[in-house]
Amino acid sequence: MTVRVRIAPSPTGNLHIGTARTAVFNWLYARHHGGKFIIRVEDTDTERSRDEYTQNILTGLEWLGMNWDEGPFFQSQRLDLYRQAVQTLLDKGLAYRCYCTPEELEQMREAQKARNEAPRYDNRHRDLTPEQREEYEKQGRKPVIRFIIDDDRQIRWDDQIRGKMVWKGSDLGGDMVVARTPEEDEPFGQPLYNLAVVVDDTDMNITHVIRGEDHIANTAKQILLYEALGGEIPQFAHSPLILNKEGRKLSKRDGVTSVDDFKAKGFVPESMANYMMLLGWTAPDSTQEIFTLEEAAKLFTLDRVNKAGAKFDWDKLDWINSQYLHNMPPEKLLPLLISYWQEAGYEFDSESDREWLLELTELVSHSLTRLSDCVEESRLLFGESITFNEKGKGQIEQEGVKEVLEAVLGAIADYPKMTAEDAKAIIKQVTKEKKVKKGFVMKSLRAGLTGALQGPDLIQSWVLLHRKGWDKTRLQLAVSKK
Ligand code: GLU
């Protein structure tokens, strides 16, 4: 059997973190088994679905590195198939026309509420006589199609994540609507979600349905539809929800929900994919947490996916992101940083300054947690002139600093192409010449070069500034300050 799994997003919003995590699990499962990963866009809700969301979802999945083998298929282009299935249910006597008006349904719910009962459709039109039906038709009522759900049924499946599952027919809310009311001339209206999913998963030979646990009740309904339509029932696996710090479902209120939000915050796709696989899954070696998608695919099994909700942990995501940034080759990292620097208003030419920018990238990469940190981490390295912070100013004003910096200025004139080695030699030479401690020279230099006493590696920073001739300008400024 070839494993065939799918991700079935509804394009009613940008790629959601929950959908992306479901995609990760499906992708890993498909790749682990040498199977197929399929994309199906569930866009039958014409009011809420939008092309731009479809585009966002597809580009988001690509950005995360999840290539697909088939699709994207669009449910909106497959409506005929769903109509046929509704007709089959009607022909088999497994579905019927329900003529209840919204007002009648509302009254029914009110009455149930008054009796302290859970709201459900009470199947009142299941056994209408032909005369009753005719009467309703004459009144001009438009029926929905309801699929018969036997209250006494027990629906069972062996969930690949949650184990044995049992659902009572009576807990499914009564006979379920599978097609809306018709427009003029139609025998019935637009087929609905659960039916379309079953038709598609059958037609696309889906072997495993891996999706969020919010779909558990749908699974029970869908199993009944598979039986009714004669489709082969796939294996089901319901993954835990992603929870916020308070243990509630991660939502818009938590500030981020879409993959774009994370991208904008400076997370790279490799770390997002890595973090999402850990939202519920633990590797066989539970101490290992850094994986590419390909590496994880070798190890991924559903029995290592947790049942309990997966708490979203910002610290861990930050840590994972930093690991990727610290290890990323400058050639790959630089293009990701450039827009942040441009936005910060730093002046550079990405073409002619490329070598310099690559060195700067290498220098700051070690202290980045998110891409956006590059703005702060490199603030002191861009530009000819600088402003001094309190500590930087304090250092510059100390006795003996001016002499040290003048000595440095004198020495750099001898090194038009100063390397890190040369820089170290200059520091040594000045230390000796001025009979001061090396630390004093370093501190004075840092203050003179950057206006602060803290920042990235001093020697490397100096070399970078030297390439631009900015070390000279800045030191001269520092000296003249006294
Ligand atoms: N369209 C559904 C959703 O976005 C997916 C349902 C499924 O995977 O079967 O939640």
Short mmCIF file of C-alpha atoms and ligand atoms in Angstrom, two decimals:
data_model
loop_
_atom_site.label_atom_id
_atom_site.label_comp_id
_atom_site.label_asym_id
_atom_site.label_seq_id
_atom_site.Cartn_x
_atom_site.Cartn_y
_atom_site.Cartn_z
CA MET A 1 0.00 0.00 0.00
CA THR A 2 1.33 3.43 -0.89
CA VAL A 3 0.72 5.93 1.86
CA ARG A 4 -1.29 8.88 0.58
CA VAL A 5 -1.96 11.80 2.90
CA ARG A 6 -3.29 15.28 2.34
CA ILE A 7 -3.49 18.72 3.78
CA ALA A 8 -6.88 20.26 3.17
CA PRO A 9 -6.79 23.95 4.08
CA SER A 10 -9.82 26.21 3.80
CA PRO A 11 -8.72 29.49 2.20
CA THR A 12 -10.63 31.67 4.63
CA GLY A 13 -7.50 33.25 6.10
CA ASN A 14 -3.73 33.27 5.79
CA LEU A 15 -1.79 30.04 6.45
CA HIS A 16 -2.54 29.36 10.11
CA ILE A 17 0.08 27.91 12.43
CA GLY A 18 -2.25 24.99 13.23
CA THR A 19 -2.73 24.16 9.56
CA ALA A 20 0.99 24.48 8.96
CA ARG A 21 1.75 22.10 11.84
CA THR A 22 -0.81 19.61 10.44
CA ALA A 23 0.94 19.96 7.09
CA VAL A 24 4.28 19.23 8.75
CA PHE A 25 2.96 16.01 10.31
CA ASN A 26 1.41 14.90 7.03
CA TRP A 27 4.53 15.75 5.07
CA LEU A 28 6.77 13.89 7.54
CA TYR A 29 4.47 10.88 7.49
CA ALA A 30 4.39 10.78 3.69
CA ARG A 31 8.16 11.10 3.38
CA HIS A 32 8.81 8.53 6.13
CA HIS A 33 6.78 5.99 4.20
CA GLY A 34 7.87 7.01 0.71
CA GLY A 35 4.26 8.05 0.11
CA LYS A 36 2.48 10.98 -1.47
CA PHE A 37 1.63 14.34 0.05
CA ILE A 38 -1.36 15.97 -1.60
CA ILE A 39 -2.84 19.47 -1.35
CA ARG A 40 -6.55 20.00 -1.56
CA VAL A 41 -7.99 23.46 -1.18
CA GLU A 42 -11.38 23.31 0.53
CA ASP A 43 -12.90 26.39 -1.02
CA THR A 44 -16.59 25.51 -1.19
CA ASP A 45 -17.50 28.27 1.24
CA THR A 46 -17.65 30.88 -1.50
CA GLU A 47 -18.49 33.70 0.86
CA ARG A 48 -15.41 33.33 3.02
CA SER A 49 -12.89 31.80 0.59
CA ARG A 50 -10.52 34.11 -1.25
CA ASP A 51 -7.86 33.56 -3.90
CA GLU A 52 -5.36 35.66 -2.01
CA TYR A 53 -5.65 33.30 0.97
CA THR A 54 -5.09 30.30 -1.30
CA GLN A 55 -1.96 31.99 -2.61
CA ASN A 56 -0.81 32.80 0.90
CA ILE A 57 -1.30 29.19 2.01
CA LEU A 58 0.52 27.71 -0.97
CA THR A 59 3.46 30.12 -0.78
CA GLY A 60 3.60 29.58 2.98
CA LEU A 61 3.89 25.81 2.57
CA GLU A 62 6.58 26.29 -0.06
CA TRP A 63 8.43 28.74 2.17
CA LEU A 64 8.43 26.15 4.94
CA GLY A 65 9.97 23.64 2.54
CA MET A 66 7.03 21.29 2.14
CA ASN A 67 6.91 20.29 -1.48
CA TRP A 68 3.81 18.39 -2.56
CA ASP A 69 3.33 15.55 -4.99
CA GLU A 70 -0.19 16.16 -6.24
CA GLY A 71 -2.51 19.13 -6.43
CA PRO A 72 -3.43 21.69 -5.48
CA PHE A 73 -6.90 20.37 -6.15
CA PHE A 74 -9.82 22.72 -5.62
CA GLN A 75 -13.12 21.56 -4.21
CA SER A 76 -14.89 24.37 -6.05
CA GLN A 77 -14.00 22.57 -9.28
CA ARG A 78 -15.34 19.24 -8.10
CA LEU A 79 -18.89 20.11 -7.16
CA ASP A 80 -20.40 17.64 -9.64
CA LEU A 81 -18.78 14.76 -7.82
CA TYR A 82 -20.33 15.86 -4.53
CA ARG A 83 -23.73 16.30 -6.17
CA GLN A 84 -23.56 12.76 -7.46
CA ALA A 85 -22.82 11.54 -3.96
CA VAL A 86 -25.80 13.44 -2.52
CA GLN A 87 -27.98 11.87 -5.20
CA THR A 88 -26.62 8.43 -4.31
CA LEU A 89 -27.56 8.97 -0.67
CA LEU A 90 -31.07 10.04 -1.71
CA ASP A 91 -31.42 7.08 -4.08
CA LYS A 92 -30.36 4.66 -1.37
CA GLY A 93 -32.87 6.15 1.05
CA LEU A 94 -30.04 7.21 3.35
CA ALA A 95 -30.84 10.89 3.06
CA TYR A 96 -34.00 12.93 2.79
CA ARG A 97 -35.38 16.41 2.22
CA CYS A 98 -35.98 18.45 5.34
CA TYR A 99 -38.30 21.41 4.88
CA CYS A 100 -37.92 23.01 8.29
CA THR A 101 -37.69 26.78 8.17
CA PRO A 102 -35.00 28.64 10.14
CA GLU A 103 -37.78 29.84 12.47
CA GLU A 104 -38.98 26.31 13.17
CA LEU A 105 -35.43 25.18 13.86
CA GLU A 106 -34.97 28.11 16.20
CA GLN A 107 -38.18 27.27 18.09
CA MET A 108 -37.05 23.68 18.36
CA ARG A 109 -33.74 24.79 19.90
CA GLU A 110 -35.47 27.14 22.32
CA ALA A 111 -37.71 24.32 23.49
CA GLN A 112 -34.70 22.04 23.97
CA LYS A 113 -32.95 24.74 25.93
CA ALA A 114 -36.00 25.16 28.16
CA ARG A 115 -35.89 21.42 28.87
CA ASN A 116 -32.15 21.64 29.59
CA GLU A 117 -31.34 19.46 26.63
CA ALA A 118 -28.39 19.83 24.27
CA PRO A 119 -29.44 21.45 20.99
CA ARG A 120 -29.91 18.99 18.15
CA TYR A 121 -32.10 18.44 15.13
CA ASP A 122 -34.90 16.16 16.28
CA ASN A 123 -35.20 14.34 12.93
CA ARG A 124 -38.80 15.56 12.57
CA HIS A 125 -38.82 15.42 8.76
CA ARG A 126 -37.15 12.04 8.49
CA ASP A 127 -40.36 10.18 7.77
CA LEU A 128 -42.60 12.67 6.03
CA THR A 129 -45.38 11.17 3.94
CA PRO A 130 -45.45 12.00 0.21
CA GLU A 131 -48.50 14.19 0.94
CA GLN A 132 -46.70 16.20 3.61
CA ARG A 133 -43.78 16.69 1.27
CA GLU A 134 -46.05 17.86 -1.48
CA GLU A 135 -47.70 20.30 0.87
CA TYR A 136 -44.37 21.84 1.86
CA GLU A 137 -43.32 22.06 -1.78
CA LYS A 138 -46.59 23.79 -2.56
CA GLN A 139 -45.86 26.31 0.19
CA GLY A 140 -42.65 27.08 -1.71
CA ARG A 141 -40.36 25.81 1.04
CA LYS A 142 -36.81 24.98 -0.05
CA PRO A 143 -35.44 21.82 1.52
CA VAL A 144 -31.95 20.94 2.72
CA ILE A 145 -30.74 17.37 2.35
CA ARG A 146 -30.18 15.53 5.61
CA PHE A 147 -28.19 12.34 6.01
CA ILE A 148 -29.73 9.86 8.45
CA ILE A 149 -27.70 9.31 11.62
CA ASP A 150 -28.83 6.42 13.73
CA ASP A 151 -28.85 7.52 17.38
CA ASP A 152 -28.11 3.98 18.53
CA ARG A 153 -24.98 3.60 16.44
CA GLN A 154 -21.61 3.38 18.06
CA ILE A 155 -18.88 4.62 15.80
CA ARG A 156 -15.48 3.19 16.52
CA TRP A 157 -12.04 3.73 15.08
CA ASP A 158 -8.53 3.02 16.10
CA ASP A 159 -6.95 6.45 16.17
CA GLN A 160 -3.25 6.36 15.30
CA ILE A 161 -2.53 9.00 17.94
CA ARG A 162 -5.35 8.71 20.46
CA GLY A 163 -5.96 4.97 20.45
CA LYS A 164 -9.43 3.41 20.62
CA MET A 165 -12.17 5.93 19.96
CA VAL A 166 -15.91 5.43 20.43
CA TRP A 167 -18.50 8.01 19.49
CA LYS A 168 -22.23 7.70 20.00
CA GLY A 169 -24.56 8.41 17.10
CA SER A 170 -26.81 10.28 19.51
CA ASP A 171 -23.99 12.76 20.17
CA LEU A 172 -23.78 13.91 16.57
CA GLY A 173 -26.61 16.42 16.71
CA GLY A 174 -29.26 14.51 14.79
CA ASP A 175 -29.56 13.89 11.06
CA MET A 176 -26.93 16.02 9.40
CA VAL A 177 -27.28 18.48 6.58
CA VAL A 178 -25.18 17.41 3.58
CA ALA A 179 -26.57 19.86 1.01
CA ARG A 180 -27.93 23.38 1.33
CA THR A 181 -31.28 24.64 0.04
CA PRO A 182 -31.42 24.76 -3.76
CA GLU A 183 -31.41 27.75 -6.09
CA GLU A 184 -34.07 27.80 -8.81
CA ASP A 185 -34.26 24.58 -10.89
CA GLU A 186 -31.79 22.61 -8.80
CA PRO A 187 -32.83 19.29 -7.21
CA PHE A 188 -30.80 20.31 -4.15
CA GLY A 189 -28.31 22.98 -3.16
CA GLN A 190 -24.59 23.04 -2.60
CA PRO A 191 -23.10 19.95 -0.94
CA LEU A 192 -21.42 20.61 2.39
CA TYR A 193 -18.09 20.07 4.04
CA ASN A 194 -18.27 16.57 5.57
CA LEU A 195 -19.69 15.05 2.43
CA ALA A 196 -17.14 16.74 0.16
CA VAL A 197 -14.27 15.54 2.35
CA VAL A 198 -15.43 11.94 2.22
CA VAL A 199 -15.97 12.03 -1.55
CA ASP A 200 -12.51 13.56 -2.06
CA ASP A 201 -10.62 11.36 0.36
CA THR A 202 -12.18 8.33 -1.34
CA ASP A 203 -11.54 9.64 -4.84
CA MET A 204 -7.95 10.61 -4.02
CA ASN A 205 -7.27 7.24 -2.36
CA ILE A 206 -6.22 8.88 0.88
CA THR A 207 -4.92 6.21 3.23
CA HIS A 208 -4.32 8.31 6.35
CA VAL A 209 -6.20 11.37 7.51
CA ILE A 210 -3.95 13.27 9.92
CA ARG A 211 -5.59 16.43 11.24
CA GLY A 212 -6.30 18.43 14.37
CA GLU A 213 -8.39 17.02 17.19
CA ASP A 214 -11.03 19.67 16.59
CA HIS A 215 -12.14 17.37 13.75
CA ILE A 216 -12.90 14.35 15.94
CA ALA A 217 -16.68 14.77 15.76
CA ASN A 218 -16.39 15.22 11.99
CA THR A 219 -14.52 11.95 11.81
CA ALA A 220 -17.44 10.13 13.45
CA LYS A 221 -19.83 11.68 10.92
CA GLN A 222 -17.50 10.98 8.04
CA ILE A 223 -17.15 7.31 8.94
CA LEU A 224 -20.93 6.99 8.61
CA LEU A 225 -20.72 8.67 5.21
CA TYR A 226 -17.96 6.32 4.06
CA GLU A 227 -20.17 3.40 4.99
CA ALA A 228 -23.15 4.91 3.20
CA LEU A 229 -21.21 5.70 0.03
CA GLY A 230 -19.18 2.50 0.04
CA GLY A 231 -15.78 4.20 0.25
CA GLU A 232 -12.82 2.60 1.95
CA ILE A 233 -12.34 4.13 5.40
CA PRO A 234 -8.85 5.56 5.87
CA GLN A 235 -6.84 5.46 9.08
CA PHE A 236 -7.39 8.51 11.27
CA ALA A 237 -4.90 10.35 13.46
CA HIS A 238 -5.93 13.39 15.47
CA SER A 239 -3.10 15.62 16.55
CA PRO A 240 -3.25 17.75 19.70
CA LEU A 241 -4.20 21.41 19.52
CA ILE A 242 -1.64 24.14 19.90
CA LEU A 243 -2.23 25.95 23.19
CA ASN A 244 -1.10 29.31 24.50
CA LYS A 245 0.66 29.88 27.85
CA GLU A 246 -2.67 29.79 29.68
CA GLY A 247 -3.51 26.41 28.18
CA ARG A 248 -6.17 27.74 25.81
CA LYS A 249 -6.21 27.27 22.06
CA LEU A 250 -3.70 29.61 20.42
CA SER A 251 -5.70 32.40 18.88
CA LYS A 252 -5.49 35.85 17.33
CA ARG A 253 -5.44 37.26 20.83
CA ASP A 254 -1.97 35.77 21.28
CA GLY A 255 -0.71 38.19 18.66
CA VAL A 256 0.40 35.63 16.10
CA THR A 257 -1.53 32.99 14.30
CA SER A 258 -0.40 32.97 10.71
CA VAL A 259 2.93 31.80 9.40
CA ASP A 260 3.39 35.29 7.95
CA ASP A 261 3.26 36.75 11.46
CA PHE A 262 6.21 34.58 12.42
CA LYS A 263 8.07 35.42 9.24
CA ALA A 264 7.60 39.12 9.98
CA LYS A 265 8.99 38.59 13.47
CA GLY A 266 12.24 37.31 11.99
CA PHE A 267 11.90 33.55 12.18
CA VAL A 268 13.40 31.53 9.36
CA PRO A 269 11.49 28.71 7.66
CA GLU A 270 13.89 25.98 8.77
CA SER A 271 13.35 26.84 12.42
CA MET A 272 9.59 27.26 12.03
CA ALA A 273 9.32 23.81 10.45
CA ASN A 274 11.61 22.43 13.13
CA TYR A 275 9.64 24.00 15.93
CA MET A 276 6.28 22.93 14.53
CA MET A 277 7.29 19.27 14.34
CA LEU A 278 8.08 19.45 18.06
CA LEU A 279 4.58 20.74 18.80
CA GLY A 280 3.32 17.31 19.73
CA TRP A 281 6.03 14.99 18.40
CA THR A 282 9.07 13.76 20.34
CA ALA A 283 12.01 12.16 18.56
CA PRO A 284 13.14 8.67 19.66
CA ASP A 285 16.13 10.38 21.24
CA SER A 286 14.17 12.95 23.20
CA THR A 287 17.25 15.11 23.79
CA GLN A 288 17.60 15.85 20.10
CA GLU A 289 15.60 18.87 19.07
CA ILE A 290 17.24 20.28 15.98
CA PHE A 291 16.07 18.62 12.77
CA THR A 292 15.59 19.55 9.19
CA LEU A 293 12.35 18.24 7.70
CA GLU A 294 14.32 15.53 5.88
CA GLU A 295 16.10 14.41 9.04
CA ALA A 296 12.87 14.25 11.01
CA ALA A 297 11.11 12.36 8.21
CA LYS A 298 13.46 9.42 8.79
CA LEU A 299 12.33 9.20 12.41
CA PHE A 300 8.73 10.37 12.36
CA THR A 301 6.05 7.95 13.57
CA LEU A 302 2.56 8.75 14.82
CA ASP A 303 2.98 6.70 17.98
CA ARG A 304 5.41 9.34 19.19
CA VAL A 305 2.85 12.13 18.83
CA ASN A 306 1.41 13.22 22.13
CA LYS A 307 -2.30 13.22 22.95
CA ALA A 308 -2.07 16.18 25.29
CA GLY A 309 -2.26 19.72 23.92
CA ALA A 310 1.02 21.22 22.75
CA LYS A 311 1.93 24.42 24.59
CA PHE A 312 3.41 27.10 22.44
CA ASP A 313 6.78 27.98 23.91
CA TRP A 314 8.33 31.22 22.64
CA ASP A 315 11.63 30.62 24.40
CA LYS A 316 12.07 27.33 22.65
CA LEU A 317 11.14 28.76 19.28
CA ASP A 318 13.66 31.56 19.85
CA TRP A 319 16.32 29.07 20.85
CA ILE A 320 15.73 26.94 17.77
CA ASN A 321 15.77 30.01 15.54
CA SER A 322 19.06 31.15 17.05
CA GLN A 323 20.59 27.75 16.36
CA TYR A 324 19.73 28.07 12.67
CA LEU A 325 20.94 31.66 12.48
CA HIS A 326 24.23 30.94 14.25
CA ASN A 327 24.98 28.15 11.83
CA MET A 328 23.78 29.72 8.62
CA PRO A 329 26.46 30.51 6.01
CA PRO A 330 26.77 34.30 5.56
CA GLU A 331 25.91 33.98 1.86
CA LYS A 332 22.53 32.60 2.83
CA LEU A 333 21.96 34.86 5.82
CA LEU A 334 22.92 38.17 4.21
CA PRO A 335 19.93 38.39 1.83
CA LEU A 336 17.65 37.81 4.81
CA LEU A 337 19.17 40.69 6.79
CA ILE A 338 19.37 43.31 4.07
CA SER A 339 15.73 44.42 4.23
CA TYR A 340 15.96 44.91 8.00
CA TRP A 341 19.02 47.11 7.58
CA GLN A 342 17.37 49.05 4.79
CA GLU A 343 14.28 49.58 6.88
CA ALA A 344 16.41 50.81 9.77
CA GLY A 345 17.79 53.44 7.39
CA TYR A 346 21.39 52.20 7.48
CA GLU A 347 23.36 53.34 4.50
CA PHE A 348 25.03 50.80 2.26
CA ASP A 349 25.04 49.55 -1.28
CA SER A 350 24.12 45.90 -1.39
CA GLU A 351 26.17 45.37 -4.57
CA SER A 352 29.42 47.25 -4.02
CA ASP A 353 29.45 46.63 -0.25
CA ARG A 354 28.76 42.92 -0.61
CA GLU A 355 32.07 41.67 0.76
CA TRP A 356 31.86 44.05 3.68
CA LEU A 357 28.25 43.06 4.35
CA LEU A 358 29.17 39.39 4.28
CA GLU A 359 31.80 39.97 6.95
CA LEU A 360 29.37 41.99 8.99
CA THR A 361 26.83 39.18 8.65
CA GLU A 362 29.35 36.64 9.85
CA LEU A 363 30.15 38.90 12.81
CA VAL A 364 26.60 39.51 13.98
CA SER A 365 25.20 36.07 13.14
CA HIS A 366 26.50 34.69 16.43
CA SER A 367 24.36 37.01 18.46
CA LEU A 368 21.08 36.80 16.54
CA THR A 369 17.97 35.17 17.95
CA ARG A 370 15.61 36.59 15.36
CA LEU A 371 16.58 38.14 12.04
CA SER A 372 15.26 41.47 13.27
CA ASP A 373 17.94 41.53 15.98
CA CYS A 374 20.47 42.40 13.27
CA VAL A 375 19.30 46.03 13.50
CA GLU A 376 20.46 46.42 17.10
CA GLU A 377 23.44 44.10 16.79
CA SER A 378 24.95 46.06 13.92
CA ARG A 379 23.76 49.55 14.83
CA LEU A 380 27.25 50.61 15.92
CA LEU A 381 28.89 49.38 12.76
CA PHE A 382 27.06 51.38 10.15
CA GLY A 383 28.00 54.92 9.29
CA GLU A 384 30.82 57.34 9.58
CA SER A 385 29.84 59.12 12.75
CA ILE A 386 28.41 57.83 15.99
CA THR A 387 26.72 58.98 19.11
CA PHE A 388 28.21 58.06 22.47
CA ASN A 389 26.15 56.43 25.17
CA GLU A 390 26.74 57.14 28.85
CA LYS A 391 29.36 54.46 29.38
CA GLY A 392 31.09 55.16 26.10
CA LYS A 393 31.30 58.84 26.99
CA GLY A 394 32.53 58.04 30.49
CA GLN A 395 35.37 55.98 29.08
CA ILE A 396 36.40 58.58 26.50
CA GLU A 397 36.61 61.21 29.21
CA GLN A 398 39.08 59.19 31.26
CA GLU A 399 42.64 60.26 31.77
CA GLY A 400 45.03 58.84 29.18
CA VAL A 401 42.42 57.77 26.64
CA LYS A 402 43.16 60.55 24.22
CA GLU A 403 46.84 59.58 24.10
CA VAL A 404 45.99 55.93 23.54
CA LEU A 405 43.62 56.72 20.70
CA GLU A 406 46.07 59.10 19.10
CA ALA A 407 48.67 56.37 19.20
CA VAL A 408 46.21 54.00 17.56
CA LEU A 409 45.43 56.58 14.89
CA GLY A 410 49.12 56.93 14.22
CA ALA A 411 49.56 53.16 13.94
CA ILE A 412 46.66 52.51 11.58
CA ALA A 413 48.18 54.82 9.04
CA ASP A 414 50.79 52.09 8.53
CA TYR A 415 48.12 49.47 7.77
CA PRO A 416 46.02 50.53 4.82
CA LYS A 417 44.57 46.99 4.64
CA MET A 418 44.41 46.19 8.32
CA THR A 419 43.65 42.53 9.14
CA ALA A 420 42.56 41.09 12.49
CA GLU A 421 46.17 40.12 13.13
CA ASP A 422 47.33 43.65 12.39
CA ALA A 423 44.67 45.04 14.74
CA LYS A 424 45.89 42.82 17.54
CA ALA A 425 49.47 43.89 16.84
CA ILE A 426 48.46 47.55 17.03
CA ILE A 427 46.78 47.01 20.40
CA LYS A 428 49.89 45.27 21.70
CA GLN A 429 52.15 48.00 20.39
CA VAL A 430 50.09 50.82 21.92
CA THR A 431 49.81 48.96 25.24
CA LYS A 432 53.57 48.80 25.39
CA GLU A 433 54.21 52.29 24.14
CA LYS A 434 51.78 53.98 26.51
CA LYS A 435 52.55 51.68 29.43
CA VAL A 436 48.91 50.96 30.13
CA LYS A 437 46.91 47.76 30.57
CA LYS A 438 45.68 45.98 27.48
CA GLY A 439 42.13 46.13 28.85
CA PHE A 440 42.36 49.91 29.00
CA VAL A 441 43.36 50.10 25.36
CA MET A 442 40.59 47.72 24.35
CA LYS A 443 37.95 49.62 26.30
CA SER A 444 39.11 52.97 24.96
CA LEU A 445 39.11 51.62 21.44
CA ARG A 446 35.66 50.17 21.80
CA ALA A 447 34.33 53.44 23.16
CA GLY A 448 36.10 55.42 20.44
CA LEU A 449 35.01 53.14 17.63
CA THR A 450 31.43 52.44 18.65
CA GLY A 451 30.45 54.95 21.32
CA ALA A 452 29.60 52.12 23.68
CA LEU A 453 31.40 49.64 25.87
CA GLN A 454 29.50 46.60 24.69
CA GLY A 455 28.93 45.06 21.31
CA PRO A 456 30.09 42.37 18.94
CA ASP A 457 33.71 41.18 18.83
CA LEU A 458 35.94 44.27 19.01
CA ILE A 459 38.67 43.18 16.63
CA GLN A 460 36.22 42.08 13.96
CA SER A 461 34.17 45.23 14.38
CA TRP A 462 37.28 47.33 14.03
CA VAL A 463 38.39 45.50 10.89
CA LEU A 464 34.97 46.13 9.37
CA LEU A 465 35.03 49.82 10.24
CA HIS A 466 38.55 50.05 8.88
CA ARG A 467 37.44 48.76 5.47
CA LYS A 468 35.25 51.81 5.20
CA GLY A 469 37.80 54.21 6.69
CA TRP A 470 35.30 54.83 9.47
CA ASP A 471 37.67 53.80 12.25
CA LYS A 472 39.80 56.81 11.45
CA THR A 473 36.86 59.22 11.32
CA ARG A 474 35.37 57.89 14.53
CA LEU A 475 38.61 57.88 16.47
CA GLN A 476 39.38 61.41 15.33
CA LEU A 477 35.96 62.45 16.56
CA ALA A 478 36.58 60.76 19.91
CA VAL A 479 39.94 62.44 20.30
CA SER A 480 38.53 65.87 19.45
CA LYS A 481 35.77 65.35 22.02
CA LYS A 482 38.12 65.61 24.94
N1 GLU B 1 -10.66 22.19 5.70
C1 GLU B 1 -10.42 21.66 7.00
C2 GLU B 1 -9.69 22.68 7.84
O1 GLU B 1 -9.12 23.61 7.30
C3 GLU B 1 -9.56 20.42 6.97
C4 GLU B 1 -10.35 19.24 7.18
C5 GLU B 1 -9.60 17.95 7.03
O2 GLU B 1 -8.37 17.91 7.13
O3 GLU B 1 -10.29 16.97 6.79
O4 GLU B 1 -9.71 22.58 9.03
#
